[in-house]
PDB file of N, CA, C and O in Angstrom:
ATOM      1  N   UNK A 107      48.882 102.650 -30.745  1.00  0.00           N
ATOM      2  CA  UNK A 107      50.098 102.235 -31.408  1.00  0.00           C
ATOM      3  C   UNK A 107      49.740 101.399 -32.625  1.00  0.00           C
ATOM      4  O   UNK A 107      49.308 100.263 -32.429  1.00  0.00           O
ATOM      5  N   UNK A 108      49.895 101.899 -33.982  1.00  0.00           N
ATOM      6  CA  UNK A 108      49.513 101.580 -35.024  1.00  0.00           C
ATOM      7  C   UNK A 108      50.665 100.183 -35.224  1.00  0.00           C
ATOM      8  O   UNK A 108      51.851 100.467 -35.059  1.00  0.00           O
ATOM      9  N   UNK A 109      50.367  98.916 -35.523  1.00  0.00           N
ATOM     10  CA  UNK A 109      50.825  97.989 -35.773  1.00  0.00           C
ATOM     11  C   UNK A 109      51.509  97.162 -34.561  1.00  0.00           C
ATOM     12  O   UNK A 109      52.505  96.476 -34.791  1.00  0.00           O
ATOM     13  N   UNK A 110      50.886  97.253 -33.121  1.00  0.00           N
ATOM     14  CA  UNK A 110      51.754  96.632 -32.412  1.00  0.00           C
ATOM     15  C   UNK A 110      50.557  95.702 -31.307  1.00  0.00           C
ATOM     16  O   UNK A 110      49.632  96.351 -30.818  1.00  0.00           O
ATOM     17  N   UNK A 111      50.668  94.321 -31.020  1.00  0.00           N
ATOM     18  CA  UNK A 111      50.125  93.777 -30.770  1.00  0.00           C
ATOM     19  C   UNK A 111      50.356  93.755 -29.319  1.00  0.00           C
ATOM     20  O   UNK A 111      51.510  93.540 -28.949  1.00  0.00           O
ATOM     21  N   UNK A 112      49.114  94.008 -28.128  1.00  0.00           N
ATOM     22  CA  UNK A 112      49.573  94.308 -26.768  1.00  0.00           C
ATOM     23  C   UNK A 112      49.383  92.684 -26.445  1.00  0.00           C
ATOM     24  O   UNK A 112      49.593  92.338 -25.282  1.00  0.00           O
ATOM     25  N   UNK A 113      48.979  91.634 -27.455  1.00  0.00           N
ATOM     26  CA  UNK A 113      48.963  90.577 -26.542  1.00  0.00           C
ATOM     27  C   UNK A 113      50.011  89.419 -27.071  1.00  0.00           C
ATOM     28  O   UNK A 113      49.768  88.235 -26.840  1.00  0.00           O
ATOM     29  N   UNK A 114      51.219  89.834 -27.811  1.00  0.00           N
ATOM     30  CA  UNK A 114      52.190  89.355 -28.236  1.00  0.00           C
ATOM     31  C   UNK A 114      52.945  89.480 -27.044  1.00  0.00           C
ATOM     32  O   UNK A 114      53.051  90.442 -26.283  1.00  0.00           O
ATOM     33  N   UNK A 115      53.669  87.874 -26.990  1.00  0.00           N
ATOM     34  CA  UNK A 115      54.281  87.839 -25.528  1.00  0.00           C
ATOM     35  C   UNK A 115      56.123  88.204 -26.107  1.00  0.00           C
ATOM     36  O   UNK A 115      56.370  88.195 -27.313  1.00  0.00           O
ATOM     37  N   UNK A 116      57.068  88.450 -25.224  1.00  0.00           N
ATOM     38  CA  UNK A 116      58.426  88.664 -25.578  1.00  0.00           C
ATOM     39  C   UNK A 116      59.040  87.430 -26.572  1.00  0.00           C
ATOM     40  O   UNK A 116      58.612  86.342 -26.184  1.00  0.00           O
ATOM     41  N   UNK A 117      59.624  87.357 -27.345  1.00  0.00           N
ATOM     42  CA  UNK A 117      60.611  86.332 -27.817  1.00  0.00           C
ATOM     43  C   UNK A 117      61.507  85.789 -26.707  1.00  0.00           C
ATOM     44  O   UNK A 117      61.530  86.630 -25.809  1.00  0.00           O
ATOM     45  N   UNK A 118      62.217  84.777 -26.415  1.00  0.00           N
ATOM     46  CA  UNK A 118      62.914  84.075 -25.520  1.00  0.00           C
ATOM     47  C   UNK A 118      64.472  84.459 -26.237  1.00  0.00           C
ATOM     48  O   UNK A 118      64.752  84.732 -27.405  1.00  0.00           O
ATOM     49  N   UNK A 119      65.315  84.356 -25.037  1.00  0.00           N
ATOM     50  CA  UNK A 119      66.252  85.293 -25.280  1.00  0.00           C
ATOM     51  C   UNK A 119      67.613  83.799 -24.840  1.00  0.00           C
ATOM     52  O   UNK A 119      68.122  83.482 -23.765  1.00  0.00           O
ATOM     53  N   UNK A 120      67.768  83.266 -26.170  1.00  0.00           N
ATOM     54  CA  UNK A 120      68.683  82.020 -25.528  1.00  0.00           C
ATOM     55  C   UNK A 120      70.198  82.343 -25.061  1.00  0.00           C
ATOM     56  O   UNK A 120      71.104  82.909 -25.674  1.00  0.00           O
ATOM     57  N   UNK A 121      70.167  81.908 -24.050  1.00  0.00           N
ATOM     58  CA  UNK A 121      71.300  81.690 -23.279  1.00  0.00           C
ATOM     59  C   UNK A 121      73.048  80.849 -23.837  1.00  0.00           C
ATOM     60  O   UNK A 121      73.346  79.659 -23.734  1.00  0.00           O
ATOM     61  N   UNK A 122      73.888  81.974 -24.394  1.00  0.00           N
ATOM     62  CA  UNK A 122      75.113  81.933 -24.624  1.00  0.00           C
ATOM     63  C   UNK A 122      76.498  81.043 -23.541  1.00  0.00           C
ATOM     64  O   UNK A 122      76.697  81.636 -22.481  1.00  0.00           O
ATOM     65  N   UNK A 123      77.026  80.271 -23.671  1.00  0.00           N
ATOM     66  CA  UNK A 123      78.359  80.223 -22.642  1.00  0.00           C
ATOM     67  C   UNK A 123      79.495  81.103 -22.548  1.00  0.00           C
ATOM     68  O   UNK A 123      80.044  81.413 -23.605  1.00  0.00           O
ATOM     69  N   UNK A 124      79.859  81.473 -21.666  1.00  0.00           N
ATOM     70  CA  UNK A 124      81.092  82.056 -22.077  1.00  0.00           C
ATOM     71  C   UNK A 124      82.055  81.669 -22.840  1.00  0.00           C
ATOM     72  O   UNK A 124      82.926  82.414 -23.291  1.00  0.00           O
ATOM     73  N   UNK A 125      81.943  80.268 -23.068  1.00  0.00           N
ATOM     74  CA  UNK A 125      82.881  79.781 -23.868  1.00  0.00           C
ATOM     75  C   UNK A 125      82.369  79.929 -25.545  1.00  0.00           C
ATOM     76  O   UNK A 125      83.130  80.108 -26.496  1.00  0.00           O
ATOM     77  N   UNK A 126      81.108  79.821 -25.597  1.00  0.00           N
ATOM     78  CA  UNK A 126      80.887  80.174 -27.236  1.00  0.00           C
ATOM     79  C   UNK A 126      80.814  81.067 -27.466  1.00  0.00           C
ATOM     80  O   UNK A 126      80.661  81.325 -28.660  1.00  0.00           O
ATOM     81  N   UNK A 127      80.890  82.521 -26.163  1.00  0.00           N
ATOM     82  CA  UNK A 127      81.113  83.736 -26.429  1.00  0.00           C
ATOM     83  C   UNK A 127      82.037  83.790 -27.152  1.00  0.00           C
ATOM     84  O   UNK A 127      82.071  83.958 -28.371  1.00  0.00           O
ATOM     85  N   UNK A 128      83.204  83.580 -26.085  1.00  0.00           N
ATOM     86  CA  UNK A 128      84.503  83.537 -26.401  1.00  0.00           C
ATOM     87  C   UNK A 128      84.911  83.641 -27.993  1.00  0.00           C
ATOM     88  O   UNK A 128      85.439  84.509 -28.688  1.00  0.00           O
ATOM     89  N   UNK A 129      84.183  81.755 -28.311  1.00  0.00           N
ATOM     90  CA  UNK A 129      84.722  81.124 -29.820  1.00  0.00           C
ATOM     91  C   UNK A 129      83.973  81.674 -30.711  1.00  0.00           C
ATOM     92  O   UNK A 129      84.429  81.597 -31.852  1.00  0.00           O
ATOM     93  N   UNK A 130      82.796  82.301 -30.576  1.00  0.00           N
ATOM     94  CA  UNK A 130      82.091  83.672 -31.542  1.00  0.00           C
ATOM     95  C   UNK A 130      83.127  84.872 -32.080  1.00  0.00           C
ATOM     96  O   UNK A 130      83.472  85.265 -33.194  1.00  0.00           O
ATOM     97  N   UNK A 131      83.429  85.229 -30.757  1.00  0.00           N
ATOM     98  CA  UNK A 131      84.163  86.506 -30.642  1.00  0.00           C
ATOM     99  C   UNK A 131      85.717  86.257 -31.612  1.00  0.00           C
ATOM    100  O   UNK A 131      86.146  87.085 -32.416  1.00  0.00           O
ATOM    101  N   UNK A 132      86.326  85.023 -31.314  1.00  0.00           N
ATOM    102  CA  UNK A 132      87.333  84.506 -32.057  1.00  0.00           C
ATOM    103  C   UNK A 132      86.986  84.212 -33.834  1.00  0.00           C
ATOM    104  O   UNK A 132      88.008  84.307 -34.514  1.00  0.00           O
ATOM    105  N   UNK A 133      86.002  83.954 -34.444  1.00  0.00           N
ATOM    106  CA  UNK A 133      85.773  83.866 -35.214  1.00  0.00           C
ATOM    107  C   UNK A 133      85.312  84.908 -36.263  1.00  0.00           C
ATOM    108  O   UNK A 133      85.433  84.753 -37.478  1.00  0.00           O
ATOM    109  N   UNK A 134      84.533  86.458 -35.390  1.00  0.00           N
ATOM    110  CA  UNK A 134      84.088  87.053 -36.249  1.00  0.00           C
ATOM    111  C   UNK A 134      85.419  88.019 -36.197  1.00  0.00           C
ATOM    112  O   UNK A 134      85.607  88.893 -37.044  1.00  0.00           O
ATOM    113  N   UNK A 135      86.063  87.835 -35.417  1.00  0.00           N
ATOM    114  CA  UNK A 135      87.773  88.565 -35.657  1.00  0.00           C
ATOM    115  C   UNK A 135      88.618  87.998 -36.680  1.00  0.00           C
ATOM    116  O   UNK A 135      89.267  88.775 -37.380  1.00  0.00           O
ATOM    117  N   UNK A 136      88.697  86.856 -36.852  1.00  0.00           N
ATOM    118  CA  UNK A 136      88.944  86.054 -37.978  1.00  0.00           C
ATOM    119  C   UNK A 136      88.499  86.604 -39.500  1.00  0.00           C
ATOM    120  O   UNK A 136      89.128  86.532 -40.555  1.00  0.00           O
ATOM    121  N   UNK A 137      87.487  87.047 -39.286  1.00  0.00           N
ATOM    122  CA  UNK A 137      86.999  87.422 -40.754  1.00  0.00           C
ATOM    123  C   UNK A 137      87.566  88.598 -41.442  1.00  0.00           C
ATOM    124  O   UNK A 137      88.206  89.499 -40.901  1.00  0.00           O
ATOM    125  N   UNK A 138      87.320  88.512 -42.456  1.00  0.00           N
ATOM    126  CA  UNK A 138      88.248  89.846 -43.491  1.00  0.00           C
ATOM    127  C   UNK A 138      87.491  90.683 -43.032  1.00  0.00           C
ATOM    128  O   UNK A 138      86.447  90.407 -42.440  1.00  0.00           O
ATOM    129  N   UNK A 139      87.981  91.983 -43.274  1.00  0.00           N
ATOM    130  CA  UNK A 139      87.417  93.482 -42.972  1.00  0.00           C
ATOM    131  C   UNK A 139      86.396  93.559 -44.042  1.00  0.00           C
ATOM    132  O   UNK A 139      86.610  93.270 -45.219  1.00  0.00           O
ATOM    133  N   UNK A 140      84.905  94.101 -43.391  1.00  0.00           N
ATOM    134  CA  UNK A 140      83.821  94.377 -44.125  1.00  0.00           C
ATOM    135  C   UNK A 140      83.225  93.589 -44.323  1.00  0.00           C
ATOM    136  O   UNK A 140      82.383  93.757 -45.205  1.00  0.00           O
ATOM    137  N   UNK A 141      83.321  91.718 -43.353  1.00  0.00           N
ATOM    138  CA  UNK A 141      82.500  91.253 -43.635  1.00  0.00           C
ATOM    139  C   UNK A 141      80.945  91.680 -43.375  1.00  0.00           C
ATOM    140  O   UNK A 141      80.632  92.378 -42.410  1.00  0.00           O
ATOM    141  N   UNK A 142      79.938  91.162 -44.391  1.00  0.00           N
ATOM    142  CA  UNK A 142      78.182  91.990 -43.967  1.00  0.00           C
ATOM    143  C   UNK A 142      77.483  91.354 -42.638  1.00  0.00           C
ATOM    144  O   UNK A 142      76.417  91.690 -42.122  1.00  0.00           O
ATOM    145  N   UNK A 143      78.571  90.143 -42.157  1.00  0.00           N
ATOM    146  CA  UNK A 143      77.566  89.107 -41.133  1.00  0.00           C
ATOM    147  C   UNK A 143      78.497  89.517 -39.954  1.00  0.00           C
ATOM    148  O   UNK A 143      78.365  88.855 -38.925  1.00  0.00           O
ATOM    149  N   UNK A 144      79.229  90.311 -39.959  1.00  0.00           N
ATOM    150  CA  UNK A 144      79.488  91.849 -38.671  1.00  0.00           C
ATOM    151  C   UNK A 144      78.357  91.937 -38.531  1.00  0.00           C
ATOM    152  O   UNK A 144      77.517  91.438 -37.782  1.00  0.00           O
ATOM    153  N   UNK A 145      78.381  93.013 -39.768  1.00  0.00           N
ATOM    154  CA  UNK A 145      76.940  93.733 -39.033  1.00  0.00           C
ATOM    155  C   UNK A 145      75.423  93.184 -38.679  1.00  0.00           C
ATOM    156  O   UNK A 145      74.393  93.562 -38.121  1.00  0.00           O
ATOM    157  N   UNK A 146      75.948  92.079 -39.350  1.00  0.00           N
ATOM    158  CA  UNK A 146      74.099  91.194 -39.140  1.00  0.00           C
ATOM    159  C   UNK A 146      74.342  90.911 -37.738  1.00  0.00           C
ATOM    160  O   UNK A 146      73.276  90.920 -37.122  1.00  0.00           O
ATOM    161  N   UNK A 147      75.218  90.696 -37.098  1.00  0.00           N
ATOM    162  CA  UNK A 147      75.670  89.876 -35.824  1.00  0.00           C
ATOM    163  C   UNK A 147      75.120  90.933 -34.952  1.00  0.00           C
ATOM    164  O   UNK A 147      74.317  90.817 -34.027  1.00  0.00           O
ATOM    165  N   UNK A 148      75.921  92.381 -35.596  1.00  0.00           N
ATOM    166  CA  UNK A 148      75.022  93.990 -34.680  1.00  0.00           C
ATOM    167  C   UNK A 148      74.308  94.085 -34.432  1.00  0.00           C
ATOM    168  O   UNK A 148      74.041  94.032 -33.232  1.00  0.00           O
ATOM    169  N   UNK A 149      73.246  94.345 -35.528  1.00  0.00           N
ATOM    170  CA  UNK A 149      72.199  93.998 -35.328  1.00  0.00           C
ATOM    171  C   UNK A 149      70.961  92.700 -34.831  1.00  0.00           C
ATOM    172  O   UNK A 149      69.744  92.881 -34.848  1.00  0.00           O
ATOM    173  N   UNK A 150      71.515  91.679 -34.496  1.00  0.00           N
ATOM    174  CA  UNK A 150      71.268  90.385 -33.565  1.00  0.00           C
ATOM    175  C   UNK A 150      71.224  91.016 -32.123  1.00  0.00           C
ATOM    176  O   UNK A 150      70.306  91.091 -31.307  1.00  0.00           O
ATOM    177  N   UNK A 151      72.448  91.416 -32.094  1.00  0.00           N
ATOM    178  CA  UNK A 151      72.518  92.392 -31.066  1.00  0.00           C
ATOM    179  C   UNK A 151      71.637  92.919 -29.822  1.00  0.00           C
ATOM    180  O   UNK A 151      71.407  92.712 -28.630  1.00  0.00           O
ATOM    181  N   UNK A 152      71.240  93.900 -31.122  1.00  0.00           N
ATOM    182  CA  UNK A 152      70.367  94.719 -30.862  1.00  0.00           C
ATOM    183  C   UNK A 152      68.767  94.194 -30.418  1.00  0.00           C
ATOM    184  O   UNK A 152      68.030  94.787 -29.630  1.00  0.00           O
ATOM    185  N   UNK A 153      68.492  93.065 -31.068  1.00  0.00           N
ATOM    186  CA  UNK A 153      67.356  92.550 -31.207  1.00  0.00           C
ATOM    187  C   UNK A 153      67.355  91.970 -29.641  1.00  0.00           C
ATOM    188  O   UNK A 153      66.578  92.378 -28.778  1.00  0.00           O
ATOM    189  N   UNK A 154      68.383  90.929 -29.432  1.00  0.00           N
ATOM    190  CA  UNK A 154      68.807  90.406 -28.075  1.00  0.00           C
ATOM    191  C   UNK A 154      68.407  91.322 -26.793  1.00  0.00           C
ATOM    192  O   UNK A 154      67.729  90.976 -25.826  1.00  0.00           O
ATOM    193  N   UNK A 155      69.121  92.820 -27.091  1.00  0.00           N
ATOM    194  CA  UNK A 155      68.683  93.653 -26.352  1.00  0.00           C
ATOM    195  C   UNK A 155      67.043  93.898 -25.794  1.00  0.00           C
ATOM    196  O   UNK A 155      66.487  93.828 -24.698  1.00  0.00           O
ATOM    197  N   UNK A 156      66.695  94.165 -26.951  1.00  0.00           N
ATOM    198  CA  UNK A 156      65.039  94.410 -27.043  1.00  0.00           C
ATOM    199  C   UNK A 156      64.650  93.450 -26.534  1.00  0.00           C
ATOM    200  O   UNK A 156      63.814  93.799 -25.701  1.00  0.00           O
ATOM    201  N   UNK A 157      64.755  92.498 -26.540  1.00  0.00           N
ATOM    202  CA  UNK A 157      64.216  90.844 -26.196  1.00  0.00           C
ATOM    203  C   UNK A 157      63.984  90.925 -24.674  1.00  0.00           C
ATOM    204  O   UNK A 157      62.938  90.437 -24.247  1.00  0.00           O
ATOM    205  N   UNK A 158      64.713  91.401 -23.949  1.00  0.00           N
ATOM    206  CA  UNK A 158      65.765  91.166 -23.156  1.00  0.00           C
ATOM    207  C   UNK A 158      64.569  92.621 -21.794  1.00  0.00           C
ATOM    208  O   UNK A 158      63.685  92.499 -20.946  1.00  0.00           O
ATOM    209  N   UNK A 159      65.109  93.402 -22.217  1.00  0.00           N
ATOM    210  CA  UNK A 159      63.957  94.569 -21.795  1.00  0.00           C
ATOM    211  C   UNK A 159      62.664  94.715 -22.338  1.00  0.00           C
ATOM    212  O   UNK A 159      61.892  95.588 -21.944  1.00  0.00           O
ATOM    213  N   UNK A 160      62.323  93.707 -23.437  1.00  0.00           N
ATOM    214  CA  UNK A 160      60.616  93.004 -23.186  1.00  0.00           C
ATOM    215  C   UNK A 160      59.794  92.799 -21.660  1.00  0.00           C
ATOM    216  O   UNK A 160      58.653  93.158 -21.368  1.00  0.00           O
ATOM    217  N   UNK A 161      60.996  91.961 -20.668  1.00  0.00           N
ATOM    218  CA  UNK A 161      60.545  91.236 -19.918  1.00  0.00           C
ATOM    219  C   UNK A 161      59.692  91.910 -18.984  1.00  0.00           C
ATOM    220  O   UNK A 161      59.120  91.274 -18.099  1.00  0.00           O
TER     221      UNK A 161
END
């Protein structure tokens, strides 16, 4: 595997409340249509994911 380090350990995957879920979720609804930090948030996401099935 060209560029991937087998002795790089996972990133730590910090732990959300439901309640700042919540006030996340309330806020990026708040925003005008097309904001770009949607999709940055998506892609956070995604990363979270990966993080996540590192383990």
């Amino acid at each position: 595997m060209v560029g991937s380090d087998a002795g790089a350990s996972c990133p730590p995957v910090v732990p959300y409340s439901a309640t700042d879920e919540a006030r996340a979720a309330a806020e990026v609804a708040a925003m005008p249509e097309g904001a770009v930090v949607v999709r940055m948030l998506s892609d956070y996401a995604v990363l979270r994911d990966q993080a996540r099935a590192c383990r």
